[in-house]
XYZ file of C-alpha atoms in Angstrom:
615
model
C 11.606 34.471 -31.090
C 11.997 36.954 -34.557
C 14.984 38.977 -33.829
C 15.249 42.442 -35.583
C 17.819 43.336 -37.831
C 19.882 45.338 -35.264
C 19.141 41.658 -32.660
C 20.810 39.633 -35.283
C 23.742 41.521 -35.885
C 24.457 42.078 -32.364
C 24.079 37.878 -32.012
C 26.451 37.320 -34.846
C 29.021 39.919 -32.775
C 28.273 38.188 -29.487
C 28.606 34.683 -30.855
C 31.579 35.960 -33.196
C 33.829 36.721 -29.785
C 32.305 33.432 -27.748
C 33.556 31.394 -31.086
C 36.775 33.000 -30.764
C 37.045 33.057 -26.817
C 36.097 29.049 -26.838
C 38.973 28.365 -29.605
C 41.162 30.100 -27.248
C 40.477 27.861 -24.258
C 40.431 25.265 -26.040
C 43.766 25.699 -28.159
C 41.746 25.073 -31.593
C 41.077 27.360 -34.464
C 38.250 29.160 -34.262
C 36.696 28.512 -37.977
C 35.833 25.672 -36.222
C 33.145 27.117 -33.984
C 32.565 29.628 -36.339
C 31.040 27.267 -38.736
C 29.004 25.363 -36.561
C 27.727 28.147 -35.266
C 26.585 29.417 -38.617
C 25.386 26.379 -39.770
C 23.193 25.889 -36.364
C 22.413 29.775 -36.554
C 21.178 28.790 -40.517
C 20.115 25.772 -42.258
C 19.399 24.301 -38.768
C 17.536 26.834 -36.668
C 16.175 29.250 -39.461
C 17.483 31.938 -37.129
C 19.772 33.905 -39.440
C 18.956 34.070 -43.304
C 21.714 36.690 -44.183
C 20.038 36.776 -48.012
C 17.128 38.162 -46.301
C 19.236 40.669 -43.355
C 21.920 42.254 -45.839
C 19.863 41.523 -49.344
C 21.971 43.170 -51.951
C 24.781 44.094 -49.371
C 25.743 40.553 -48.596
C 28.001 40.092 -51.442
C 29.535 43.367 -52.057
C 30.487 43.174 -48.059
C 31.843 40.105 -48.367
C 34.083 41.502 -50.939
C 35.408 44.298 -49.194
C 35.939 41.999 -46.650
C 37.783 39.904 -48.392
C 39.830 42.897 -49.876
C 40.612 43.978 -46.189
C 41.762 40.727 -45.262
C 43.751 39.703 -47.618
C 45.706 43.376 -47.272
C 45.818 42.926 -43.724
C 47.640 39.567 -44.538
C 49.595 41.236 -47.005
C 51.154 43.637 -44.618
C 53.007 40.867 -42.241
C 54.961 39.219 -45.528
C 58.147 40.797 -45.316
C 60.587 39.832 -48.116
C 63.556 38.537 -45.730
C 61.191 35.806 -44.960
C 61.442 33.887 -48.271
C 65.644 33.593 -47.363
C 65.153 30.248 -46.735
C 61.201 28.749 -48.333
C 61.394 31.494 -51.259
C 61.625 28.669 -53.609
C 58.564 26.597 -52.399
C 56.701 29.111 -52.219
C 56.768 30.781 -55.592
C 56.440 26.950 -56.755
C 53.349 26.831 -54.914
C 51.610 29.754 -56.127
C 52.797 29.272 -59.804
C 53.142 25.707 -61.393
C 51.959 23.919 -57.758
C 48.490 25.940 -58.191
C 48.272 24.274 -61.628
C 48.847 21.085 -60.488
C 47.083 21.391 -57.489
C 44.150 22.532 -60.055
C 44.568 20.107 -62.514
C 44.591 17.003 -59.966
C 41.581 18.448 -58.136
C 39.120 18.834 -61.086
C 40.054 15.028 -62.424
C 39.262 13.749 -58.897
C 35.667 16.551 -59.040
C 35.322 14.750 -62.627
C 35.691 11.088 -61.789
C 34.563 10.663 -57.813
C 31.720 13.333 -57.816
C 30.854 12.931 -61.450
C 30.624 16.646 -62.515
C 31.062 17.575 -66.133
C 34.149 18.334 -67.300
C 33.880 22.201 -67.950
C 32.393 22.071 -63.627
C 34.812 20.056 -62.570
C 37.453 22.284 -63.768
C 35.809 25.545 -62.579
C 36.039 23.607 -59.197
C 39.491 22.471 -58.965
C 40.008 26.291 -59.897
C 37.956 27.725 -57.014
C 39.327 25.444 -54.251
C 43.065 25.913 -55.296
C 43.219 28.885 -52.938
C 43.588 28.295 -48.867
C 43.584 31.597 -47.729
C 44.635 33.687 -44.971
C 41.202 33.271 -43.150
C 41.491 30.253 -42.405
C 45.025 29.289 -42.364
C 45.950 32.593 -40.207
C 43.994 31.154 -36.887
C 45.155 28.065 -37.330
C 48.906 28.490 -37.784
C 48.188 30.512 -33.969
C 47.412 27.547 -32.214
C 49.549 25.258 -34.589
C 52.325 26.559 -33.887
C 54.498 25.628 -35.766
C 58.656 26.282 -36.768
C 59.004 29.593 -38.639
C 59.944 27.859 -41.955
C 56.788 26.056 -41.962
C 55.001 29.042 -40.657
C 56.492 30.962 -43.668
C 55.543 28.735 -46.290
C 51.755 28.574 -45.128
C 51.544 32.305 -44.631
C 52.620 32.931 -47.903
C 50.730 30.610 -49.857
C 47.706 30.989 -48.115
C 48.034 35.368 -48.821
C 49.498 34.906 -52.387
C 47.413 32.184 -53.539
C 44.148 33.968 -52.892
C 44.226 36.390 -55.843
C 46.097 33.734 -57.908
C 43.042 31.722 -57.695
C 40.780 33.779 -58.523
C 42.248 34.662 -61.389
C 42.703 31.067 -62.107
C 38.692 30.874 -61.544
C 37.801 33.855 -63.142
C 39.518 32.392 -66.358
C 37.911 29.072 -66.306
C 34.918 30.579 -66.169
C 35.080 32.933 -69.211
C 36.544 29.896 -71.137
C 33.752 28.040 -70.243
C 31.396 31.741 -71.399
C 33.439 31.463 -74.895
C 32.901 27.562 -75.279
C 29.195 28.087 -74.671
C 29.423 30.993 -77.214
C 30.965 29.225 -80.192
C 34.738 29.836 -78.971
C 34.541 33.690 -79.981
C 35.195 34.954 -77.787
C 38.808 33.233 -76.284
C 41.079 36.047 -77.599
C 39.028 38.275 -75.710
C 39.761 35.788 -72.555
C 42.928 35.877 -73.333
C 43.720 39.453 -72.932
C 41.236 39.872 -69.994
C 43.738 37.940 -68.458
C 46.139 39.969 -68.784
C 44.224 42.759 -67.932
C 43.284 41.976 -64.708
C 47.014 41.095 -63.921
C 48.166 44.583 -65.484
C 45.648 46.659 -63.888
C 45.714 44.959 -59.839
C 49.966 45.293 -60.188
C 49.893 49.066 -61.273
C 46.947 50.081 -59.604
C 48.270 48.715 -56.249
C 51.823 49.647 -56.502
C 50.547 52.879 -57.148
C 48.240 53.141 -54.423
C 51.145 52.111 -51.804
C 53.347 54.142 -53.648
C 50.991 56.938 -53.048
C 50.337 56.492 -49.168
C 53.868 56.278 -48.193
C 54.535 59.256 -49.998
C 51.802 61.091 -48.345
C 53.034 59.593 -44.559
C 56.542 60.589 -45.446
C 56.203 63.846 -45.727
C 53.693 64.000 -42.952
C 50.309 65.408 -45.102
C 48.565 62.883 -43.005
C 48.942 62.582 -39.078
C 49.152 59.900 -37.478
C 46.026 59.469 -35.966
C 44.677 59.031 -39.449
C 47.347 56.516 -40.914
C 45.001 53.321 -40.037
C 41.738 55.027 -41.255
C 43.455 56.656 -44.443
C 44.837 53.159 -45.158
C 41.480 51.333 -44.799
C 40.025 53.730 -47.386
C 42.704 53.748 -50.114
C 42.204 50.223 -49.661
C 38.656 49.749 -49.960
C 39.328 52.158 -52.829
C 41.519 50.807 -54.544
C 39.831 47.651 -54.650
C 36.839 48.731 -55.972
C 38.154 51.234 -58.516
C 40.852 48.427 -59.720
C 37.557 45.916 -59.691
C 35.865 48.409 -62.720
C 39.098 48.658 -64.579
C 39.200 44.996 -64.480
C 36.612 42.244 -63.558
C 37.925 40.406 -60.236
C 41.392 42.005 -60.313
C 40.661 44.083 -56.538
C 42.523 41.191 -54.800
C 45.713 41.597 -56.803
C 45.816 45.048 -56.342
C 45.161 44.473 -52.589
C 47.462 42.062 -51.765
C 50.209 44.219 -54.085
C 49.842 47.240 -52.207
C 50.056 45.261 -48.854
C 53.268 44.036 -50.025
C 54.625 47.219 -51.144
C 54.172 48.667 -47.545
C 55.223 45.808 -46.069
C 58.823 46.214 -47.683
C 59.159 49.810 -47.899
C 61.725 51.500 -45.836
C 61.224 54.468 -43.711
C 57.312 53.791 -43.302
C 56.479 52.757 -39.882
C 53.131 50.510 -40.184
C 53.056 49.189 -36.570
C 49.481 51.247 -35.877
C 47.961 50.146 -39.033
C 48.853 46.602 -38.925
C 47.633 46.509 -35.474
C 44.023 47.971 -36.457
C 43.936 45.931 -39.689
C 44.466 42.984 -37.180
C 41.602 43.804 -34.784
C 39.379 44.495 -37.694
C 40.733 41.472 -39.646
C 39.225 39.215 -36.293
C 35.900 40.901 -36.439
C 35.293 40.436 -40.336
C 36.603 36.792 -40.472
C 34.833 36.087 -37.413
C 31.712 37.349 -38.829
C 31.805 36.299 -42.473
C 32.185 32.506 -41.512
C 28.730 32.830 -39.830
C 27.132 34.763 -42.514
C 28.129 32.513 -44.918
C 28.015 29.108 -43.459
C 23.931 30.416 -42.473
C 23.791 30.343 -46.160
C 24.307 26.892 -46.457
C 21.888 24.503 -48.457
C 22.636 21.616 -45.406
C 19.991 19.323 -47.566
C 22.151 19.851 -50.888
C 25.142 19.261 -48.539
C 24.323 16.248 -47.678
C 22.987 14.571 -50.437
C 26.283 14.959 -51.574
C 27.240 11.298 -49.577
C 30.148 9.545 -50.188
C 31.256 11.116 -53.303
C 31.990 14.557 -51.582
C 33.608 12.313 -48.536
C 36.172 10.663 -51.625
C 36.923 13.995 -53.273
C 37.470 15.486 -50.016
C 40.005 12.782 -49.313
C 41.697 12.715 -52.480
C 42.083 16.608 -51.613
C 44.110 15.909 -48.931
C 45.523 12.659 -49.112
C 46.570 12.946 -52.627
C 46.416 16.386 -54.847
C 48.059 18.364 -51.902
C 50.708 16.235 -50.949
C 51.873 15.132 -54.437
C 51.454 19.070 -55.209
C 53.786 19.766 -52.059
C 56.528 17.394 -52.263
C 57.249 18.106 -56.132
C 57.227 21.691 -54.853
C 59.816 21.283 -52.393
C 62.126 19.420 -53.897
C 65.714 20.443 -54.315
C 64.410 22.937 -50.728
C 65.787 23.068 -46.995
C 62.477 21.571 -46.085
C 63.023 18.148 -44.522
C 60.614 15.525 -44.853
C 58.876 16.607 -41.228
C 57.967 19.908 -42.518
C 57.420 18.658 -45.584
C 54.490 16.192 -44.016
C 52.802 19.100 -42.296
C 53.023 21.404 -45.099
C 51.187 18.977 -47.043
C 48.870 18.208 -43.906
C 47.414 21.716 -43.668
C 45.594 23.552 -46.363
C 42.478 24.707 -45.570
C 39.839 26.230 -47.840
C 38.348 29.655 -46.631
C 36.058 32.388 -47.852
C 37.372 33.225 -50.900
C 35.982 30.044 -52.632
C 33.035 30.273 -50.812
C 32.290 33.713 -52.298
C 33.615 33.249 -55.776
C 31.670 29.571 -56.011
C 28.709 31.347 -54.791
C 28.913 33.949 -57.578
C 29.758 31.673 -60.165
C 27.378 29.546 -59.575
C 24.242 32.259 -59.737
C 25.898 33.231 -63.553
C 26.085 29.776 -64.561
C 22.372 28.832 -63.574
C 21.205 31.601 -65.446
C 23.273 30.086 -68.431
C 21.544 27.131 -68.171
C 23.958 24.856 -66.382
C 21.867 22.133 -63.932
C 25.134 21.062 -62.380
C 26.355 24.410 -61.640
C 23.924 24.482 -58.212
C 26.706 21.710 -56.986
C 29.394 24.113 -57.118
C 28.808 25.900 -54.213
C 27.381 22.610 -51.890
C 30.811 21.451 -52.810
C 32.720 24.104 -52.536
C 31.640 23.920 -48.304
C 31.490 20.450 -48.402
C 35.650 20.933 -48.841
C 35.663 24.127 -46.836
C 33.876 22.312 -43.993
C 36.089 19.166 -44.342
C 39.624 20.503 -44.682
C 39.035 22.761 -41.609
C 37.300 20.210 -39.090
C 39.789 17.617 -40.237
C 43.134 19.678 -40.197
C 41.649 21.383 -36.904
C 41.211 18.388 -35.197
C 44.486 16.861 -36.521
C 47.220 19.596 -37.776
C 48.732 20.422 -34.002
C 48.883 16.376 -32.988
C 50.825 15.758 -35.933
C 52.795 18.510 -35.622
C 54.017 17.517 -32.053
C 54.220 14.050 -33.123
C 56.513 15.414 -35.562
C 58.344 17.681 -32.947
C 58.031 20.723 -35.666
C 56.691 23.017 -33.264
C 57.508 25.805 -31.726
C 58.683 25.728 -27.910
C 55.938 27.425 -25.413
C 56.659 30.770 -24.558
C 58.179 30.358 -20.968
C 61.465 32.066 -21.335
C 62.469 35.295 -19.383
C 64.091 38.140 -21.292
C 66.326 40.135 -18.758
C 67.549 43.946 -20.065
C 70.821 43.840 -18.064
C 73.164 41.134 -16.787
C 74.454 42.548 -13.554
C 74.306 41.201 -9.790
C 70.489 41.788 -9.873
C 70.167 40.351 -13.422
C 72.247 37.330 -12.611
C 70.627 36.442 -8.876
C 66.958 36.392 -10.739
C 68.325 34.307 -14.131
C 70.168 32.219 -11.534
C 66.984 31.325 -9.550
C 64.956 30.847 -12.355
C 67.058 28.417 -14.335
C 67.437 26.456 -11.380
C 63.074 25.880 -12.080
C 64.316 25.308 -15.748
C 62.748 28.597 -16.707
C 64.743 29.646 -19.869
C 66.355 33.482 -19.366
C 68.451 35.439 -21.740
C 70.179 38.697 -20.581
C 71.004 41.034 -22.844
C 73.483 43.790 -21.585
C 76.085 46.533 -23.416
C 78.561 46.079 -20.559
C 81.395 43.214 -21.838
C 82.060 43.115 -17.582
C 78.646 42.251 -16.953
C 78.099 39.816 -19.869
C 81.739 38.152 -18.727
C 80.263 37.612 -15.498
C 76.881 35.808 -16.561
C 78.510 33.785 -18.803
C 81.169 32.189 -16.641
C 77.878 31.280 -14.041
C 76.779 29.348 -17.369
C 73.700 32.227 -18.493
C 72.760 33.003 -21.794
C 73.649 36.437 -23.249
C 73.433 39.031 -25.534
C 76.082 41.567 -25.780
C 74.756 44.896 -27.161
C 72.790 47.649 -26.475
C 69.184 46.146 -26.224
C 67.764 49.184 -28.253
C 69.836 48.575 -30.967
C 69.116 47.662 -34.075
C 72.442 45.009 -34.234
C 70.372 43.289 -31.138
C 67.438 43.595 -33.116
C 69.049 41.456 -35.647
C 70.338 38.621 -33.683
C 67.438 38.113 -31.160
C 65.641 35.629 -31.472
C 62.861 35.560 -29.217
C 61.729 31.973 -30.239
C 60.446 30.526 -26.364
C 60.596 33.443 -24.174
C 57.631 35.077 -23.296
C 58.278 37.953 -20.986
C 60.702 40.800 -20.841
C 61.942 41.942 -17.509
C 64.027 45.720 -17.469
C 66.102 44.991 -14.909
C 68.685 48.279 -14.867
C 69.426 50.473 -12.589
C 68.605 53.146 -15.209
C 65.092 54.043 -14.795
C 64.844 55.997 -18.630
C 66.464 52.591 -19.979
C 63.952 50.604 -18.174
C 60.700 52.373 -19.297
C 62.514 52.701 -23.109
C 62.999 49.213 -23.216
C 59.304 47.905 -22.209
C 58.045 50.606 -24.922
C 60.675 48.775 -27.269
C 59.402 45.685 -27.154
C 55.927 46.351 -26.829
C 55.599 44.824 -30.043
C 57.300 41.244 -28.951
C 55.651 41.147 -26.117
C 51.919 41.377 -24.197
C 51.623 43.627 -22.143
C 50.501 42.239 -18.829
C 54.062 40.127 -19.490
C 55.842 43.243 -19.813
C 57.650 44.122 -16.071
C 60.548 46.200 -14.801
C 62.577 46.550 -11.724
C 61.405 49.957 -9.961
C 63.771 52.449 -9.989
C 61.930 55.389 -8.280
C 63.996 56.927 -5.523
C 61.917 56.462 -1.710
C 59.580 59.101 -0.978
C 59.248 60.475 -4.521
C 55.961 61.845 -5.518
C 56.347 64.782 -7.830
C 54.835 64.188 -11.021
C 56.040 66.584 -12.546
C 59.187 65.452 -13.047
C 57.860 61.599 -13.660
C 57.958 59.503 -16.759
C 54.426 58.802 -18.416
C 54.473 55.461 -16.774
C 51.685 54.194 -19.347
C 53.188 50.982 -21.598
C 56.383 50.880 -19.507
C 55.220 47.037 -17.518
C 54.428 46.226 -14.113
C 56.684 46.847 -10.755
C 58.849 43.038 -10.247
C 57.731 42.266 -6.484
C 54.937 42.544 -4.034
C 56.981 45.218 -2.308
C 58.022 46.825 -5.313
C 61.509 46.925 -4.088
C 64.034 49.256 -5.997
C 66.737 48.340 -8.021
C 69.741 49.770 -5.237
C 67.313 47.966 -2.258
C 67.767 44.733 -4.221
C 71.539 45.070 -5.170
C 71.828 45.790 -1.863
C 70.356 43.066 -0.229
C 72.098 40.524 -2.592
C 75.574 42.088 -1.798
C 74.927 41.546 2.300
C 74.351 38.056 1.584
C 70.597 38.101 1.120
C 69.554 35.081 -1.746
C 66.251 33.888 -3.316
C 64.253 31.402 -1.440
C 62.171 28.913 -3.130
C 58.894 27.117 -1.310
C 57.221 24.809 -3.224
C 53.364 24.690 -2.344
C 51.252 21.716 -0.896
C 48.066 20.973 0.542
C 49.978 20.845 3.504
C 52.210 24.127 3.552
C 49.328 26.213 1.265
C 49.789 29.875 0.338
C 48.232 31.686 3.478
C 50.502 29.556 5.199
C 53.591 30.819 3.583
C 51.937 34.167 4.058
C 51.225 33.452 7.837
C 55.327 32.523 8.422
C 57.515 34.814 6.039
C 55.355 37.730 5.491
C 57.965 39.684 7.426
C 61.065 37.899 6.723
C 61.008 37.316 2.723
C 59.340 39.517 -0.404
C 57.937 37.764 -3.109
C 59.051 38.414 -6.385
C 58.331 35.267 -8.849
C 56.311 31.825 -8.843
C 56.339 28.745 -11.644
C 53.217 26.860 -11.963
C 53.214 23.324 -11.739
C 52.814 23.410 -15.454
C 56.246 25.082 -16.161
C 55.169 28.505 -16.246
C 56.048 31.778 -15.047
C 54.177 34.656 -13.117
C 55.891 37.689 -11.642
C 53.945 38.900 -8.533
C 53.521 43.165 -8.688
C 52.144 45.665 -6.563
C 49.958 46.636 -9.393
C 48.620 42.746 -9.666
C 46.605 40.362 -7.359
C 48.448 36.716 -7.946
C 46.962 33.813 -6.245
C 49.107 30.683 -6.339
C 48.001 27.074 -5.940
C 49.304 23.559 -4.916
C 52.384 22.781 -6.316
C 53.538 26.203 -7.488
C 56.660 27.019 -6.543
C 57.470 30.906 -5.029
C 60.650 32.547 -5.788
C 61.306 34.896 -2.514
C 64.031 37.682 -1.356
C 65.106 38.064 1.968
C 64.318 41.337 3.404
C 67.269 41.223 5.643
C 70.932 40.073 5.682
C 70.306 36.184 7.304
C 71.684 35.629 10.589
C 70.941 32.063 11.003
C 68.341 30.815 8.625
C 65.947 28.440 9.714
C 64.798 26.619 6.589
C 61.457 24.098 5.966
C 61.659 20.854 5.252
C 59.559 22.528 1.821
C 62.380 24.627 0.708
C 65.463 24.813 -1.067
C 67.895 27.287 -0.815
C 69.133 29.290 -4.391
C 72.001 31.166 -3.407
C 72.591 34.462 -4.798
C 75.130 35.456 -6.874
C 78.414 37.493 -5.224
């Protein structure tokens, strides 16, 4: 079947999401599945030819793309970061790049066979990693913030860096085929393009911080006044200077990123969402464009230079970059394990490779087969391979589990209590020294401070935990606090302790109730109907689940007698039942359970365990 224009761009948006939902699942990155799917959608099927669905529009929207991206990337590198990997990383992107270059284009030159001038246009366009691909995987790699640091970094910085890199090859190679001219003029294009992207983006983040400063633009309009001073500024910066759009990108993004006083939570989050959808669909459009015969005629040479890529040029480029560092030699092994190419090369190889044909160079048509021969190599292996060795390693991150608990009084304690008991990791962070005292002698961790401080801001570190729980008896504190840390945390694992007094239904004199988390409990129990069942002796009962003693069961024989508040998964993790939530647990789940009375004499299952609550 011939799908219409408007059929094939809703596949590549349907497939785009199913590529990205599968990596999910499946705790991969999704350039993966993204380039399959291209290459089935292309060279395989026939079913996408994006020459022939965007024609002249392909390139120029990859390139905007690109410009988006690479701001979007920008925006996340805050300066405090490089405390610690500063050094590598300007290594890296400086002298690293040229050694990464230079050990690429002799390996092009001597496995592959390409002429010298190629082979160094080569090593020049597949210098760069990029923030497309190295983004989604450092999400399911998870790895320790230095690491994380030092790939985010590179992969943004080195993107612009290598272009320019690329972009000078290739007019050397121009001036060479000219009669050497013309190298003075190459010379001071250089510069030019490194002149105009710094001024022209400082200026152009200069510019929109001004104007959201002094409030000329409101803040519905921040994201979509951004996207266009972007997409401006790239193009405008691209005429002053051939190629120089991504340094003035990834400048401005920087400049915002460390600016004071400009709050750029809403347009980092839209830049994220549309940073999914344009990486998403850019790996299909361009992997359908894909000569799969030229690709594979390649043979063994492409399978050598792609392992001297990765077995030798980035490691030896990474270890004489870190030395002298804080790196040990475990991050230092991953580091060099993960450096994917993305679609920056692609594009630029592409590009290059038209111009060159037209000057009449046969081997230039290899460029771009081997610029996705890498692109396609580096990603499936490092895919496949990065988070194994990373856990082998034991350089990544713990799983989220943790509980974050706003207060550290009797209610506080009684649920961290329980839950460390199921080796569920809490922290409670509370202003009163009494109440900290307290959770620290019963051997909790704490925070002391005021949890919308910026001092606790500081010295959180929210590095395995998960969820947030306001558990005050302040309801304003409560619903402040999940709008706080909206930002550290999902939603659905936002939840609070309900502090609405019985009966009340005015609305009038309600707080919006929208981003403040879900009721803690089936029965929604208030904060004072908790404290005071835990003061009268009441404690949290813990049933672990069979195929004997199943859920309805439980249901059948303490409906009446116990509220359910928590359960941990067999797998370690935790799920807070809410009124607002339907929560089905399984066989060997464990349920975390209040009495609803003061205990007389308590009958307890052979199943259970008894947590008692704190005095």
């Amino acid at each position: 079947m011939i799908l219409s224009a408007t059929g094939l761009l809703a596949l590549i948006a349907f497939l785009s999401i199913a590529c990205q939902w599968i990596a999910w699942r499946l705790k991969l990155p999704a350039i993966l599945f993204l380039l399959l799917t291209g290459i089935v959608l292309g060279p395989v099927s026939g079913t996408l030819d994006p020459d022939a669905l965007l024609g002249d529009l392909l390139f120029p929207l990859v390139s905007l793309s690109i410009a988006i991206i690479l701001f979007e990337g920008a925006l996340t590198l805050e300066l405090e970061q490089l405390r610690e990997v500063g050094m590598v990383v300007r290594r890296l992107v400086t002298w690293g790049a040229l050694v990464s270059w230079a050990l690429i284009a002799l390996a092009a030159h001597y496995i592959v066979g390409l002429p010298p001038e190629m082979a160094a246009l080569f090593g020049a366009l597949v210098v760069v990693t990029g923030p497309t691909v190295v983004t989604p995987m450092l999400r399911t790699l998870r790895a320790n913030e230095r690491i994380t640091n030092v790939l985010r970094w590179e992969g943004i910085l080195i993107d612009p860096i290598g272009a320019l890199m690329a972009v000078l090859v290739y007019q050397i190679i121009i001036s060479v085929n000219e009669g050497g001219g013309q190298l003075f003029e190459t010379s001071w294009l250089f510069a030019k393009i490194i002149l105009v992207g710094t001024v022209l983006g400082s200026a152009a983040a200069w510019f929109l911080a001004f104007v959201i400063r002094r409030y000329w633009l409101p803040e519905y309009l921040h994201a979509f006044g951004s996207l266009a001073l972007v997409l401006g500024s790239f193009t405008l910066s691209n005429n002053l200077a051939h190629e120089s759009g991504l340094l003035a990108v990834t400048v401005m993004g920087l400049w915002l990123a460390n600016a004071r006083d400009i709050h750029i939570e809403e347009i980092l989050s839209f830049k994220e969402n549309l940073t999914l959808l344009l990486i998403s669909g850019l790996f299909i459009l361009l992997a359908a464009r894909m000569d799969l015969a030229a690709l594979i005629a390649l043979g063994l040479p492409a399978l050598g230079l792609l392992a001297a890529i990765q077995f030798l040029a980035r490691p030896i480029t990474v270890s004489l970059c870190a030395l002298g560092s804080s790196l040990d030699w475990r991050e230092r092994l991953l580091i060099s394990w993960v450096g994917p190419r993305g679609i920056v090369a692609a594009a630029i190889s592409a590009l290059f490779a038209l111009r060159l044909e037209d000057l009449g160079y046969a081997d230039a048509q290899l460029l771009t087969a081997l610029t996705f021969a890498v692109i396609i190599g580096t990603v499936v292996f490092q895919s496949a391979s990065a988070r194994f060795i990373a856990s082998r390693l034991g350089v990544t991150m713990p799983e989220p589990r943790g509980l974050v608990i706003v207060g550290a009084n009797r209610v506080a304690r009684t649920l961290a209590q329980a839950l460390e008991k199921q080796e569920i990791p809490t922290l409670l962070i509370d202003s009163s020294w009494e109440n900290i005292s307290e959770a620290r002698m019963q051997g909790l961790r704490t925070l002391l401070g005021n949890p919308l401080s910026s001092a606790v801001e500081e010295r959180l570190d929210l590095t395995g935990y998960g969820q947030l729980l306001a558990a005050t008896p302040r309801r304003e504190l409560n619903a402040l606090c999940c709008l706080h840390f909206s930002n550290d945390f999902k939603q659905r694992f936002i939840f609070k302790v309900n502090t609405d007094k019985p009966g009340s239904s005015d609305k009038r004199h309600s707080l919006s109730e929208r981003g403040q988390g879900s009721i803690l409990g089936v029965d929604g129990y208030t904060f004072n109907k908790l404290s005071s069942l835990i003061s009268k002796g009441a404690s949290i009962r813990t049933t672990r689940l069979s195929e004997d003693f199943t859920f309805e069961r439980w249901l059948e024989e303490n409906a009446g007698s116990r509220s359910l508040l928590m359960a941990v998964s067999d797998d370690g993790r935790l799920f807070m039942f809410s009124p607002e939530r339907d929560l089905a647990p399984k066989d060997g789940w464990t349920l975390l359970a209040i009495d609803k009375s003061e205990p007389e004499e308590e009958k307890t299952s052979p199943e259970e365990e008894d947590d008692l609550a704190a005095e």
